Structure formats: structure tokens, C-alpha cells
Coordinates of C-alpha atoms in Angstrom, one line a residue:
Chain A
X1 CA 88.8 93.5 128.8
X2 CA 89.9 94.6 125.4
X3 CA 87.9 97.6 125.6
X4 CA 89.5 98.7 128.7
X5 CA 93.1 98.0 127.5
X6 CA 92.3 101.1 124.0
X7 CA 91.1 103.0 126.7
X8 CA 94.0 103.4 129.1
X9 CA 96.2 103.6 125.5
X10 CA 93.5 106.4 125.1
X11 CA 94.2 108.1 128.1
X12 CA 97.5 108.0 128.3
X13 CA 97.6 109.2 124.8
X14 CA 95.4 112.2 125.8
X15 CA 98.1 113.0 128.1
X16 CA 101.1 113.3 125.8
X17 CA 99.0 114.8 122.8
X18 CA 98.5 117.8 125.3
X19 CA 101.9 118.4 126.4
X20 CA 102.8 118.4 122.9
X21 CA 99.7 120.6 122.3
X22 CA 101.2 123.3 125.2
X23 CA 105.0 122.9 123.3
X24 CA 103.3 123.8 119.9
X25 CA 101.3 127.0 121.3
X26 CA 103.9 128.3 123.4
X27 CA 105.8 128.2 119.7
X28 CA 102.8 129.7 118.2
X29 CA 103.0 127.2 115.8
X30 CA 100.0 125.7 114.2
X31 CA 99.6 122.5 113.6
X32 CA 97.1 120.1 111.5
X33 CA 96.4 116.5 111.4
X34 CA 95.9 115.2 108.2
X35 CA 93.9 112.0 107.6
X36 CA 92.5 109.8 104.8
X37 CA 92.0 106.9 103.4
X38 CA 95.0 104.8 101.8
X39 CA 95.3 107.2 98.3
X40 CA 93.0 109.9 98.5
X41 CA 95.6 112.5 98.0
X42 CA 97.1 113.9 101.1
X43 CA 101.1 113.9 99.7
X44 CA 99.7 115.6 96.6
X45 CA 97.5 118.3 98.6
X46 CA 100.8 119.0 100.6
X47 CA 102.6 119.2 97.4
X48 CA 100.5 121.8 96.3
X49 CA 99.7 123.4 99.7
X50 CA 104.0 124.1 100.0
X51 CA 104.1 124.7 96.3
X52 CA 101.3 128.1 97.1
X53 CA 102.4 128.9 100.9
X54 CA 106.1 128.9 101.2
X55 CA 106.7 131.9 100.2
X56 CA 104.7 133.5 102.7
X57 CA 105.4 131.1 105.5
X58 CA 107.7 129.0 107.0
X59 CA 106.5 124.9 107.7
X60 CA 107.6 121.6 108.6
X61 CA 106.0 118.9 108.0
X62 CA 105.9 115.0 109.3
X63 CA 105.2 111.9 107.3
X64 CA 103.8 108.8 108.8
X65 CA 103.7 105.4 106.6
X66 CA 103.8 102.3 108.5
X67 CA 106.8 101.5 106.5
X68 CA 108.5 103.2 103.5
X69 CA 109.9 106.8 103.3
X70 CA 108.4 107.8 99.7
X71 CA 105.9 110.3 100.6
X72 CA 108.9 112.3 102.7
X73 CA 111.1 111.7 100.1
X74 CA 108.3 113.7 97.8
X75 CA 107.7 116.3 100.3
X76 CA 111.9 117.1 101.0
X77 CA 112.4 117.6 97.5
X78 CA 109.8 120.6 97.9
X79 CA 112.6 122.0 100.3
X80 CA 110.5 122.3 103.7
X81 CA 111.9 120.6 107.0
X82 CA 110.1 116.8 106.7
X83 CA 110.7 113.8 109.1
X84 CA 109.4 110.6 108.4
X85 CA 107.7 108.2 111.2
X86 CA 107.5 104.1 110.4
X87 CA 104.8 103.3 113.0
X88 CA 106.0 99.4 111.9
X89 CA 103.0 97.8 111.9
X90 CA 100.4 100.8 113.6
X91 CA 97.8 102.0 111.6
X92 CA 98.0 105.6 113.1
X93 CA 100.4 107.9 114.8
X94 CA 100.1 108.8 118.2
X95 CA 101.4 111.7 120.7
X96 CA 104.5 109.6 121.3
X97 CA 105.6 109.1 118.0
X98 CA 105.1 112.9 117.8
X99 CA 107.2 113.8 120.4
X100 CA 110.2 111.9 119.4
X101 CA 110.1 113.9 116.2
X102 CA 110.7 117.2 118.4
X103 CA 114.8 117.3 118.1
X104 CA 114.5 117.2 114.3
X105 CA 112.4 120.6 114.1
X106 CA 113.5 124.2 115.1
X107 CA 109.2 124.6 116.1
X108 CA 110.2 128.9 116.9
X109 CA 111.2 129.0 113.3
X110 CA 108.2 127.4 111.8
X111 CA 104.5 128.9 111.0
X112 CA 103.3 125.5 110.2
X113 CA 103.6 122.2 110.7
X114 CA 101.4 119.2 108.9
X115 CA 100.8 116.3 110.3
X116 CA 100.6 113.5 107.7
X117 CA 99.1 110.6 109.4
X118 CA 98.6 107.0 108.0
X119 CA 96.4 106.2 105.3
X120 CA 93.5 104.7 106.9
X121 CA 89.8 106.5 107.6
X122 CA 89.2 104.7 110.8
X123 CA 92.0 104.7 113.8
X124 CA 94.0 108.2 113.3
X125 CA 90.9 109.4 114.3
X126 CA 90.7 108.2 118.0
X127 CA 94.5 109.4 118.0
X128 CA 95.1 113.0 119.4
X129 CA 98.5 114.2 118.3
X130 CA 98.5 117.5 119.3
X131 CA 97.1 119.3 116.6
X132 CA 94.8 122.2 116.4
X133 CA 92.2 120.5 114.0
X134 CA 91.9 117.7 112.1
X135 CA 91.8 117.4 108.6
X136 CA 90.0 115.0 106.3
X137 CA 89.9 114.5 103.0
X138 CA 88.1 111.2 101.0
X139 CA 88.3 111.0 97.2
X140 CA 85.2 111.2 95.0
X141 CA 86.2 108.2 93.9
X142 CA 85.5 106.1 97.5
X143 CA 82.0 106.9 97.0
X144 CA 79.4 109.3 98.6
X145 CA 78.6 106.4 101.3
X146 CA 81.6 107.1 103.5
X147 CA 80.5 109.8 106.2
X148 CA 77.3 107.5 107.3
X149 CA 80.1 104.3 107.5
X150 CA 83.0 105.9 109.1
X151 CA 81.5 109.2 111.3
X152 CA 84.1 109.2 113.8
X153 CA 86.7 110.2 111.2
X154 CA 83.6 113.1 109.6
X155 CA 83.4 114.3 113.1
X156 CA 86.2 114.9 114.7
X157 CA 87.7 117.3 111.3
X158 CA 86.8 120.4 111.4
X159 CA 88.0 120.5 107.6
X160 CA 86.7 118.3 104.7
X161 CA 88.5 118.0 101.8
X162 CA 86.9 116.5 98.9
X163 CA 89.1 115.6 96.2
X164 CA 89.6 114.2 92.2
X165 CA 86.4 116.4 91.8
X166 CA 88.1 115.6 87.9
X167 CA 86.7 112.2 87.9
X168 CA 83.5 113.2 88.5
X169 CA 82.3 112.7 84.7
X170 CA 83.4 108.8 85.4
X171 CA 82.5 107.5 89.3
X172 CA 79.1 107.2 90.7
X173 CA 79.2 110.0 93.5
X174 CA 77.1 112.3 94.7
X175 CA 79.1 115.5 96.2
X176 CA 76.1 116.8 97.3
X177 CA 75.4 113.5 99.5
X178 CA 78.6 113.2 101.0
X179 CA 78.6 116.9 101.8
X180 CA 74.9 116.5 103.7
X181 CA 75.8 113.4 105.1
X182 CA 79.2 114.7 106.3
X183 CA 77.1 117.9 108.2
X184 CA 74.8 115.9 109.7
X185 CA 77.4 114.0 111.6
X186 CA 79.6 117.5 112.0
X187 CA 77.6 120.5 111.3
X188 CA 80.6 123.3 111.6
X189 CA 82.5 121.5 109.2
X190 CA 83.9 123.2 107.1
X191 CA 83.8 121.6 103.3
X192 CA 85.7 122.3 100.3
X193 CA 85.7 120.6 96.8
X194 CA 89.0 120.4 95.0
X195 CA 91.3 118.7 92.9
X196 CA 95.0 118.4 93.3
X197 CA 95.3 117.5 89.8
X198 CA 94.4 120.4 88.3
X199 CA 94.3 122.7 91.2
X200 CA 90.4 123.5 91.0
X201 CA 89.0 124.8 94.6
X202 CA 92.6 125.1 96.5
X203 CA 92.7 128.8 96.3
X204 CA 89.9 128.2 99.3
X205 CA 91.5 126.0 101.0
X206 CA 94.7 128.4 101.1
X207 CA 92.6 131.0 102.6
X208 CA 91.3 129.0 105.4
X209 CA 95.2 127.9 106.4
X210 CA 96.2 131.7 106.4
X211 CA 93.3 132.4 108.1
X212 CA 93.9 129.9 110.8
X213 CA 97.2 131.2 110.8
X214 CA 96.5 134.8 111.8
X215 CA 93.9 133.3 114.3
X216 CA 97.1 131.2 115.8
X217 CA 99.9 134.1 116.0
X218 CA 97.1 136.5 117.5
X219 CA 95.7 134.0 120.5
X220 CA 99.1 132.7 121.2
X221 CA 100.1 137.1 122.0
Chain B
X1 CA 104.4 97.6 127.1
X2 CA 101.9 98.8 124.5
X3 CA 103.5 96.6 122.0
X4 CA 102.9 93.7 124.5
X5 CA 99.5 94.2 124.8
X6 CA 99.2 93.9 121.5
X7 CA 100.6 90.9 120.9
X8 CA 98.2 89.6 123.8
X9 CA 95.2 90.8 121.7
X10 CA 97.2 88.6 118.5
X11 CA 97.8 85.4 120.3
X12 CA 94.5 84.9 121.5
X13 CA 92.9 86.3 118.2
X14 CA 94.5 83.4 116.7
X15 CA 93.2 80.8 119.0
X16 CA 89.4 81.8 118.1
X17 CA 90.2 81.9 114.7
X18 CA 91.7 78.1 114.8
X19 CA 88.9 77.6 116.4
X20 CA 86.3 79.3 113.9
X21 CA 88.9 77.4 110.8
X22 CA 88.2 74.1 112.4
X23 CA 84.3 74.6 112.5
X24 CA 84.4 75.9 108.4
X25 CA 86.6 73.0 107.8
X26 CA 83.8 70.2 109.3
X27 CA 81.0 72.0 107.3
X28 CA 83.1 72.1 103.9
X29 CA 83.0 75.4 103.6
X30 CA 85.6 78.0 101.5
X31 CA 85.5 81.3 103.7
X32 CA 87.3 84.2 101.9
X33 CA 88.2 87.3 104.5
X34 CA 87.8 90.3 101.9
X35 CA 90.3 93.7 102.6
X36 CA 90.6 97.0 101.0
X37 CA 90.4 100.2 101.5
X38 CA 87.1 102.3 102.0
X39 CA 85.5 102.7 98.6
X40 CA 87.8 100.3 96.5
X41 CA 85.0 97.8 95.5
X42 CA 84.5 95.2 98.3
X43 CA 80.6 95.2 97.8
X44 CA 80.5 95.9 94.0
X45 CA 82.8 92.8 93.8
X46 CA 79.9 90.8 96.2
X47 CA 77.2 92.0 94.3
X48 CA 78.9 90.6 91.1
X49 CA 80.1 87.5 92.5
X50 CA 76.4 87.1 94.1
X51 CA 74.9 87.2 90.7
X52 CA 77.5 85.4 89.0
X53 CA 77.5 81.8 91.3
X54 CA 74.7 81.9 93.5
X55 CA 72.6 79.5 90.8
X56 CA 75.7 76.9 90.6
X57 CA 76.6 77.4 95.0
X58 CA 74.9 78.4 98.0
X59 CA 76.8 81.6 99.5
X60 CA 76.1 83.1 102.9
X61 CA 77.8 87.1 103.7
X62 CA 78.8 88.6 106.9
X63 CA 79.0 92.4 106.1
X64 CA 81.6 94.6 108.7
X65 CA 81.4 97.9 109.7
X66 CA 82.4 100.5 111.8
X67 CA 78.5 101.3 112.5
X68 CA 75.5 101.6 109.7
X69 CA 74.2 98.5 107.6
X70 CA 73.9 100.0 104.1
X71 CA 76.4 97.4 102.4
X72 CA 74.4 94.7 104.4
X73 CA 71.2 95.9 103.0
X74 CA 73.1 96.3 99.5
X75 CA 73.7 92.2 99.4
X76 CA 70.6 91.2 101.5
X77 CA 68.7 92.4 98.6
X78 CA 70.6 89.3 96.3
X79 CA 68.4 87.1 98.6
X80 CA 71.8 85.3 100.2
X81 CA 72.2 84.8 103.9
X82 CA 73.4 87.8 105.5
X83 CA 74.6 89.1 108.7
X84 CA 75.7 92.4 109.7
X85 CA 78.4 92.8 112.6
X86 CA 78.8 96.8 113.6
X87 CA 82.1 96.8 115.2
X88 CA 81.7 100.2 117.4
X89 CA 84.5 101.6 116.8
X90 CA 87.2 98.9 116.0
X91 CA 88.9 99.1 112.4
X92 CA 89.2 95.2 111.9
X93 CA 86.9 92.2 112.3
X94 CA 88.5 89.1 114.7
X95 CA 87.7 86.1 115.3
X96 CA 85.3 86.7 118.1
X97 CA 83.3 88.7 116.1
X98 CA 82.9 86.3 113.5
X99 CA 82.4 83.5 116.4
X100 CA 78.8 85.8 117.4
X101 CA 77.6 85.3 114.1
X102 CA 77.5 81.6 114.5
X103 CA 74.0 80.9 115.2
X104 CA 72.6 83.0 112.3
X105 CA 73.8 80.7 109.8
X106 CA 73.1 77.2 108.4
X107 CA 77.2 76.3 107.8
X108 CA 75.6 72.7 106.2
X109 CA 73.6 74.2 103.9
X110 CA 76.5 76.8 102.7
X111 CA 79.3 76.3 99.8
X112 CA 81.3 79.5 100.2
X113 CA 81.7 82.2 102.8
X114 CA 83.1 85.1 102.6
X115 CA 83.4 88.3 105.4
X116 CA 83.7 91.5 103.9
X117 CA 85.9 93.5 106.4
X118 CA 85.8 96.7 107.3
X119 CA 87.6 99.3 104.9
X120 CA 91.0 99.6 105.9
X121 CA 94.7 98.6 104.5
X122 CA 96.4 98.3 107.7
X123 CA 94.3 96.3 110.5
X124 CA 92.4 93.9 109.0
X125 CA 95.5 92.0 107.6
X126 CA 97.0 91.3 111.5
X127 CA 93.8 89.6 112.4
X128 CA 92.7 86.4 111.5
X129 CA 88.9 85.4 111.6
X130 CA 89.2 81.7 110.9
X131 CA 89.4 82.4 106.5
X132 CA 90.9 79.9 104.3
X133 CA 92.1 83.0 102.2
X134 CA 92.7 86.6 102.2
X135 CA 91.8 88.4 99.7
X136 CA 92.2 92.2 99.2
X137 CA 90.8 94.8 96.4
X138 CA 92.9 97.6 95.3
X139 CA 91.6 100.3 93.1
X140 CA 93.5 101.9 90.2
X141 CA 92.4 105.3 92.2
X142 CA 94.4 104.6 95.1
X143 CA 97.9 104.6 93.4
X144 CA 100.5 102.8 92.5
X145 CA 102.4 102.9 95.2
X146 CA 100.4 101.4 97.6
X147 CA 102.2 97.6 97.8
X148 CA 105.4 99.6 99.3
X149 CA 102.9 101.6 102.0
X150 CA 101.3 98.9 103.5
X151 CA 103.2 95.2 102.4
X152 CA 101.2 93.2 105.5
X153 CA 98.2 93.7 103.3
X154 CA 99.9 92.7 100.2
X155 CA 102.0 89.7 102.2
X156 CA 99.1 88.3 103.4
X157 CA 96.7 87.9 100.2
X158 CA 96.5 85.2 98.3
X159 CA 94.5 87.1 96.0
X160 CA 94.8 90.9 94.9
X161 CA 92.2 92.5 92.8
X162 CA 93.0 95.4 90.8
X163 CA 89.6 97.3 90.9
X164 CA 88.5 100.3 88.8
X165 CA 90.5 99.7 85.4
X166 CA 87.8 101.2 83.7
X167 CA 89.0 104.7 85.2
X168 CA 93.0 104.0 84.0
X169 CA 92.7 106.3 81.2
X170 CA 92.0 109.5 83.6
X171 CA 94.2 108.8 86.6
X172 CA 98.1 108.6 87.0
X173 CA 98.8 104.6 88.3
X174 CA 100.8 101.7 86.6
X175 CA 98.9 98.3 86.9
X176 CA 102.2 96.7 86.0
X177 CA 104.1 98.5 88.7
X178 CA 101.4 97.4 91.1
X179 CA 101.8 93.9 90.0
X180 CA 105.6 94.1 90.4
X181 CA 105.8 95.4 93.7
X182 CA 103.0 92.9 95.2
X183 CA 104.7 90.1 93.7
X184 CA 107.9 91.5 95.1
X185 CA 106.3 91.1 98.7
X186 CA 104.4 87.9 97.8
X187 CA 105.5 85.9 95.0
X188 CA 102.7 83.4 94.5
X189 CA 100.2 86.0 94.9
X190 CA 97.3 85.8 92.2
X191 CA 96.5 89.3 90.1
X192 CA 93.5 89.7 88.5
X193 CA 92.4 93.2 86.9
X194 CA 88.9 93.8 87.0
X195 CA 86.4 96.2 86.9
X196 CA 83.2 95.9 88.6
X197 CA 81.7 98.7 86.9
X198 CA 82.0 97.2 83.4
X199 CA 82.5 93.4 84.7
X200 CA 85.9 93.8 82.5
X201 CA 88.2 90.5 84.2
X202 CA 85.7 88.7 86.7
X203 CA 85.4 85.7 84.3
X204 CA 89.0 84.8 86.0
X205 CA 88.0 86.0 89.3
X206 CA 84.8 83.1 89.2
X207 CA 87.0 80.8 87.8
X208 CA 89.5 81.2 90.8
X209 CA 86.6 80.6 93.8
X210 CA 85.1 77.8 91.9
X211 CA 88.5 75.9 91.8
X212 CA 88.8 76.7 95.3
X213 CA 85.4 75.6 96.0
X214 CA 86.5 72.2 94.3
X215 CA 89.3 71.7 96.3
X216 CA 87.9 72.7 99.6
X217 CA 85.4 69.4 98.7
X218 CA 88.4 67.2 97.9
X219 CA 90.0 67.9 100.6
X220 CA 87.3 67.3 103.0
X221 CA 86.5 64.4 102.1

């Protein structure tokens, strides 16, 4: 009975997440769902993603904690449209919560919007929101044992980020493993290593969003 | 309506885990319900505490997981009483769950319990499973600002575990600030800094179960 009750939540959810999927194209906007585990990095990766892309582009982004506005409160002070979701109690956003967002942003004046879900590697990944693609990333320092234990979350984003390569010298982590284990479960994906402390391996992941970008504005003609 | 059905899924969550509480209490047995997020420690802190007690108590392990059984096969190797529950899907353990494992175990023959849930900071702290305590592992990795991001977590454990303090010199986190704002949420929370990697802090960590252990006893009696 329990499992039929997430499914109809599901559904439903499939619904919504594709109206607001229709909104988002007509708007040729693109838009990514960003997922990890509590403290792997995604408020600093936006930091740095706004930091290298706003002068080139134009992006909004949303912020979902289940309670607390300091991550927006990060991002606004980078200047870029950011609206914060409490989910008050839910560990991931939905196409709802999405949608009610939709007065705050002017979507035809936007390239970009990021989705910054809740930090947790299992639920947001059920969750359609909306987006284009899903983006992961999982910090060296969680361990090279994550893809075989949470491969929902490795195989529904088409992007892997994975970050703090800097600690490498001091965790027990195999990159390597994590990347083979990850493309077993996903083998498209695409993988890059990086640190958003010192910057290491972001010029690639820049590259992929502009990419993505031009992909976006030409389908959307 | 969502949030209804939610609190449907609660309310008769707590009944099996009353249920569950009342069977531990008969058998004498402490059960700790261990939280964190993927990769803080959870089964580096069971291997330790494995090897640490298991000549002084007799300890049985029910692992949790999304799907695979690599932590089970991790602590099956200590030679304790193990049991693996793959939830399918499902980002918490409940007390039904826990109820299926029943018949695997000797609860007579067993001092101390404890469920390692699955890795997430959000779920696992709405759901009882019939523990006498909650206990959560944060590592140093993860941030200092997690207490604020997710407070039912924080609320809800008696203990907190500062894991990785060994890495403190190469990321940016205050211990004390994590301290602060957990102990704003939950005053009589108990903080122990630890590292598993080095086995800095578990001396006060042992000390903790076996006093817990002791009164379990007493008050059984």
C-alpha cells in the first residue's frame, strides 16, 4: 500500500515537472538539476559557475534547504536572480515547489537557471523538476563506494561531478573506481574531476554548460 | 493531501516501532539507530566499535541500503551477527523493516544493537525503528553549516559524532561552530570528535555505549 501511495506522488509529479518542462523550452531556457549529498559542494560549484559565466550569460538560480536561507543568501550576493524553497521537512524538491517559484523569475530574460536541490543522494533523484539533465556531484571524500550503493542517483545524471580532488593526498578514494563504477550503472555519463577550492577541472565543466547552451537556443528555433 | 499521507505513513511507523522498542526492552537490549550522510563514517565507526567491545559484549548489526551489501560484507567479516535489509529504493529504514529482521537474530543472546541507516540527513531522523537512541555521524568534510540545514537530524540525536578530524587541517569547517549550533537545536546533545581513521576520540565514544549498556541492565531489571 505504501508503494502505491510514492507512486501516484510519482505520477502526478511526472505531470507538473512536464508542464514546467514545456514553460522552460518555450523560454528557451535551460535548466539543470543539481544533486548531492549534504556538503559535497554544490553552493560552492555555483559560486564558481556565476563567478566564470555571467558575463556571457544571463541565470537564475533556485535554492532548496529544507529549512534555512544561507545557501541563497551566498548565491544573491553573486548578484544573479536566486529564490529560496523551504521544503519544511521534504528531503527533495518536486515540480510543485518549482512552479510556485515561476512569479519571482522573468524565464525570457534568462539563459540559465540551476536548480539547487536538497542535500541528500537518494530521493531528488526519483523527483523530476523540469530540468533538462540532472547533475551529480559526490565528494572524494564520501568514498569511491557510492555509485554501486546509491545507482539511482549515478543514473539518472547525465553529468558527474567529482569534487575536493585537493584532498586526495589525505582520504582513501579511488577516482578511478568511482568513475568505472559510475559508467557501469550510466555509461553516457559524462564525468569530470574538479575542485571548487582551487578551481582545478572547471574550465571543462564550463564548456559542457555553454555547450548545452547552444544545443538549447538552437533546438528551441 | 500529500502532507496527509504522510503523516499516515508516520503514525503507523510509530506503532511498529513501539512495538519493535517493547520487544528490545524484554531482551535487555541497547539498540542505537545510526544517521549520517553517505560517506561520513557510519561503517568505519562499526568496524571500530566492533573491535573495541565485542570481547567485553555480544553485538549483533543490521546494515541498510538502498540496494548492494558491501558495508554488510564489511562488518560480517568482524564475525558479529549480521543482517542486510536492501530497501529498493526507499531513503530511510522503518520500523517494518527492522520487524523482517526478527527471526535472524538471537535478541537473548545479544547486549547491544545498533542499525546502521541508510546514508541520508533528512529521512532517516522522521522514522523511528524501535532505537533507544539516535545517533548521527557528521564529517568535518561536510561543513560547518550543516546543524542549520537540516536541525531534525540534529534535534533528534542524542549523540553527534564529529567524524574526520584528522582532515581539519585541509578543509574550511569550525568544530566549535558545529558544536554551537547543534547544541543550539538540542541542548543535552552529547559531542564527541573522533576520527576513525586514526581512532583520535573513540575512547569517549566506548565509554558512552558501555554506560548505556549498564543502564539499559538496571533498568530492566
Amino acid at each position: 500500500m505504501k508503494i502505491s501511495v510514492v507512486r501516484d506522488i510519482l505520477e502526478a509529479n511526472e505531470r507538473i515537472a512536464q508542464q514546467n518542462r514545456e514553460l522552460f523550452d518555450r523560454n528557451n531556457l535551460l535548466v539543470l538539476n543539481l544533486m548531492s549529498s549534504p556538503g559535497a559542494g554544490k553552493t560552492s560549484l555555483l559560486e564558481r559557475t556565476i563567478d566564470a559565466l555571467k558575463n556571457h550569460i544571463s541565470m537564475g538560480i533556485i535554492e532548496g534547504d529544507i529549512q534555512s536561507s544561507r545557501d541563497a543568501e551566498r548565491i544573491a550576493q553573486k548578484g544573479v536572480p536566486t529564490v529560496q524553497i523551504n521544503t519544511g521537512g521534504a528531503c527533495h524538491l518536486d515540480g510543485n515547489m518549482i512552479r510556485d517559484t515561476f512569479e519571482e523569475f522573468d524565464f525570457k530574460a534568462l539563459d540559465l537557471l540551476v536548480v539547487e536541490n536538497v542535500g541528500n543522494l537518494v530521493c531528488p533523484a526519483e523527483f523530476k523538476v523540469g530540468e533538462d539533465f540532472k547533475v551529480m556531484i559526490l565528494s572524494v571524500t564520501e568514498g569511491d563506494d557510492k555509485p554501486a550503493k546509491y545507482p539511482l542517483m549515478f543514473h539518472e545524471s547525465k553529468v558527474l561531478l567529482i569534487n575536493k580532488i585537493d584532498l586526495l593526498p589525505y582520504v582513501d578514494c579511488s577516482v578511478g573506481k568511482i568513475e568505472n563504477e559510475s559508467r557501469k550503472i550510466n555509461p553516457d555519463q559524462e564525468i569530470f574531476r574538479i575542485s571548487c577550492k582551487t578551481g582545478e577541472g572547471l574550465e571543462e565543466w564550463y564548456e559542457w554548460v555553454k555547450k548545452r547552451l547552444k544545443n538549447k537556443r538552437i533546438k528551441s528555433q
